[in-house]
Amino acid sequence: MCVIREGGEDEKRVGLIGGVFVPPPNFAAVEDFCIYRSGFPQPSNFPFIQSLNLRSIIYLCPEPYPEETKEFLRLNKVQLFQFGMEGTKEPSAIPRGAITEALKVLIDVRNHPVLIHCKRGKHRTGCLVGCLRKLQNWRLSSVLEEYKHFAGVKWRESDIRFLEEYDVSCIRYSLQSIIYRYYGSKKRRLLYGEEESVQKPRITSGKEISLVGNQPTKEKRRSDNSLTKRLMRFFRTKLFKKRCKSLI
């Protein structure tokens, strides 16, 4: 049996000793078995990363990837998606276009399992995960609560304003988003506009986070339900199922 523990300074050159895996700093599952987040992985984390059976990594820093890490990804057939975002405290400097493109890669089921990381797994990673949560129809208060949970005392007001202002409508009905919501479990990937009740997240010391959503207005719900019905009729066609199988 393998044990997972947090890595420290004295473990940077240790990969796997006595069946102990060392995860990257600030590691956590965003969606069980398919989406993860962390700080920058070190060589000591390679055995743990390998155990996740990743298909891709989303890297949110402008600096080039270390050659040793690139070789590890090549040997394990992990695709690297890099979106060079400078660490900044100015919300206007956060590249919305890069966030949107990274979000499209993140929800594309062909890239799962996927790991998101920046330098410390707090601010840039937190902003991308927060945008995913908005796409999942979380309440804004819950999105910000999760962001602060991982950013700790170093949370940034600029990131909070960015998450408040970011509009996910540009991606909600994209092909990647439709397939992601259709093939995801109803418990973990919520269909926008569905009328079933949803849970309120409870942030615990063990970083256990459950999904939450807010109820849309009656007018918005009728509009979305009409679109959902049309989409579901399309989902039942053999052509759609054939195309989805080719994607996955």
XYZ file of C-alpha atoms in Angstrom:
248
model
C 0.000 0.000 0.000
C 1.276 3.463 -0.890
C 0.986 6.460 1.401
C 0.609 10.044 0.189
C 2.142 12.871 2.184
C 2.933 16.525 1.678
C 6.351 17.323 0.280
C 8.900 19.417 2.179
C 12.251 21.010 1.471
C 14.092 17.892 2.555
C 12.112 15.766 0.069
C 12.867 17.627 -3.177
C 15.242 14.899 -4.329
C 13.079 12.042 -3.065
C 10.604 10.435 -5.462
C 9.311 7.260 -3.845
C 10.774 5.894 -0.622
C 9.191 3.016 1.203
C 5.983 3.243 -0.799
C 5.430 6.946 -0.030
C 4.229 9.254 -2.840
C 4.948 12.976 -2.576
C 2.263 15.186 -4.217
C 3.019 18.673 -5.543
C 2.354 21.594 -3.179
C -1.271 22.689 -2.761
C -2.496 19.562 -4.578
C -6.217 18.749 -4.593
C -8.858 17.131 -6.791
C -11.193 19.611 -8.478
C -13.276 16.823 -10.017
C -12.641 13.279 -8.814
C -10.501 11.208 -11.185
C -10.473 13.803 -14.001
C -9.430 17.355 -12.944
C -6.674 18.201 -10.449
C -4.870 21.347 -9.288
C -1.506 22.025 -7.678
C 1.608 24.143 -7.502
C 4.585 23.542 -9.815
C 5.546 19.823 -9.789
C 9.134 18.948 -8.868
C 11.030 15.784 -9.884
C 10.232 14.384 -6.435
C 6.554 14.505 -7.425
C 6.933 12.507 -10.654
C 5.870 9.124 -9.171
C 2.749 10.731 -7.720
C 1.973 12.531 -11.001
C 2.470 9.256 -12.857
C -0.089 7.559 -10.590
C -2.774 10.015 -11.788
C -2.552 8.653 -15.365
C -2.786 12.165 -16.776
C -3.519 12.908 -20.403
C -2.647 16.593 -20.182
C -1.323 19.449 -18.057
C -2.488 23.076 -18.177
C 0.432 25.343 -17.255
C -0.421 28.970 -16.461
C 3.030 30.593 -16.243
C 5.053 32.324 -19.017
C 8.367 30.709 -18.045
C 9.477 27.709 -20.150
C 8.989 24.244 -18.741
C 12.153 22.573 -17.361
C 13.655 20.085 -19.799
C 13.595 17.327 -17.172
C 9.857 17.815 -16.685
C 9.208 17.999 -20.427
C 11.021 14.697 -20.876
C 8.897 13.154 -18.104
C 5.744 14.304 -19.897
C 7.004 12.926 -23.204
C 7.770 9.510 -21.720
C 4.327 9.353 -20.109
C 2.510 10.711 -23.196
C 1.149 13.735 -21.341
C 0.255 16.731 -23.503
C 1.290 20.176 -22.251
C -0.959 23.220 -22.765
C 0.797 26.431 -21.764
C -1.006 29.743 -21.268
C 1.582 32.313 -20.270
C -0.058 34.480 -17.627
C 2.013 36.886 -15.573
C 1.443 36.828 -11.843
C -0.159 40.224 -11.205
C -2.246 42.054 -8.658
C -4.053 44.119 -11.297
C -7.393 42.589 -12.393
C -7.244 44.454 -15.726
C -3.950 42.691 -16.485
C -5.407 39.180 -16.110
C -5.754 37.981 -19.735
C -9.416 37.052 -20.130
C -8.725 35.568 -23.548
C -6.092 33.214 -22.125
C -8.437 32.227 -19.279
C -11.207 31.463 -21.779
C -8.928 29.370 -23.999
C -7.567 27.508 -20.961
C -11.142 26.887 -19.801
C -12.009 25.350 -23.171
C -9.040 22.990 -22.850
C -10.014 22.215 -19.250
C -13.583 21.123 -20.031
C -12.629 19.164 -23.163
C -13.127 15.575 -22.005
C -10.495 14.393 -24.486
C -7.874 16.030 -22.235
C -8.961 14.283 -19.034
C -7.467 13.449 -16.604
C -5.861 16.908 -16.496
C -3.725 18.789 -13.966
C -3.874 22.597 -13.681
C -0.923 24.354 -12.122
C 0.952 27.641 -11.953
C 3.820 28.379 -9.590
C 2.149 27.859 -6.225
C -1.321 26.696 -7.235
C -3.016 29.677 -5.611
C -3.806 32.734 -7.729
C -3.713 31.892 -11.449
C -4.852 28.323 -10.812
C -7.510 29.621 -8.436
C -8.844 32.028 -11.066
C -9.160 29.273 -13.678
C -10.835 26.886 -11.245
C -13.134 29.710 -10.144
C -14.219 30.270 -13.751
C -14.911 26.538 -14.054
C -17.089 26.738 -10.940
C -19.057 29.621 -12.473
C -19.587 27.463 -15.558
C -20.878 24.750 -13.213
C -23.381 27.290 -11.879
C -21.904 27.625 -8.377
C -22.997 30.570 -6.282
C -20.453 33.386 -6.454
C -19.992 33.287 -2.683
C -19.010 29.614 -2.938
C -16.616 30.301 -5.830
C -14.842 32.952 -3.766
C -14.846 30.747 -0.669
C -13.018 27.988 -2.537
C -10.537 30.465 -4.038
C -9.682 31.872 -0.583
C -9.474 28.364 0.863
C -6.541 27.499 -1.428
C -4.960 30.961 -1.600
C -4.891 31.216 2.180
C -3.869 34.512 3.751
C -2.317 35.614 0.434
C -5.616 35.863 -1.449
C -5.795 38.876 -3.746
C -8.567 41.431 -4.054
C -7.728 41.699 -7.773
C -8.476 37.996 -8.272
C -11.764 38.392 -6.398
C -12.811 41.242 -8.699
C -11.797 39.218 -11.752
C -13.930 36.255 -10.670
C -16.857 38.555 -9.934
C -16.686 40.115 -13.400
C -15.762 37.141 -15.590
C -18.644 36.149 -17.893
C -18.865 32.441 -18.769
C -21.730 32.897 -21.239
C -19.221 32.970 -24.111
C -18.348 29.336 -23.460
C -21.494 27.890 -21.871
C -22.927 26.594 -25.152
C -19.652 25.696 -26.848
C -19.273 22.109 -28.094
C -16.739 21.306 -25.350
C -19.113 22.567 -22.674
C -22.117 20.652 -24.021
C -20.219 17.351 -24.201
C -18.633 17.950 -20.783
C -22.015 18.479 -19.116
C -23.771 15.713 -21.051
C -21.229 13.001 -20.270
C -20.459 14.125 -16.722
C -22.287 12.703 -13.739
C -25.322 14.714 -12.651
C -23.880 15.004 -9.183
C -20.539 16.527 -10.157
C -21.241 18.301 -13.451
C -24.492 20.236 -13.316
C -26.598 20.973 -16.390
C -27.219 24.693 -16.490
C -30.884 25.410 -15.799
C -31.827 22.041 -14.325
C -34.434 22.324 -11.603
C -33.189 19.757 -9.132
C -31.883 20.926 -5.784
C -28.157 21.273 -5.293
C -25.923 21.103 -2.269
C -24.206 23.948 -0.484
C -20.441 23.504 -0.190
C -18.918 22.935 3.196
C -15.204 23.700 3.320
C -13.583 21.415 5.865
C -10.060 21.174 7.177
C -9.615 18.153 4.917
C -10.381 20.273 1.845
C -13.556 18.328 1.053
C -15.631 20.540 -1.248
C -19.086 19.675 -2.582
C -20.848 21.321 -5.516
C -23.414 24.048 -5.234
C -25.635 25.977 -7.598
C -28.112 28.812 -7.435
C -31.600 28.723 -8.831
C -32.021 30.779 -12.028
C -34.979 33.096 -12.569
C -38.210 31.669 -14.002
C -37.704 33.460 -17.329
C -34.098 32.269 -17.626
C -35.080 28.732 -16.592
C -37.815 28.530 -19.249
C -35.403 29.736 -21.916
C -32.651 27.341 -20.852
C -35.036 24.404 -20.473
C -36.282 24.956 -24.015
C -32.717 24.915 -25.316
C -31.889 21.905 -23.135
C -34.822 19.949 -24.586
C -33.661 20.664 -28.126
C -30.132 19.645 -27.225
C -31.290 16.443 -25.556
C -33.231 15.463 -28.686
C -30.016 15.944 -30.614
C -28.078 13.923 -28.025
C -30.312 10.910 -28.731
C -29.435 10.833 -32.408
C -26.990 8.225 -33.661
C -24.941 10.934 -35.399
C -24.204 12.754 -32.120
C -23.294 9.558 -30.265
C -20.983 8.529 -33.101
C -19.229 11.904 -33.054
C -18.809 11.866 -29.272
C -17.260 8.399 -29.384
C -14.758 9.614 -31.944
C -13.858 12.558 -29.670
C -13.429 10.471 -26.537
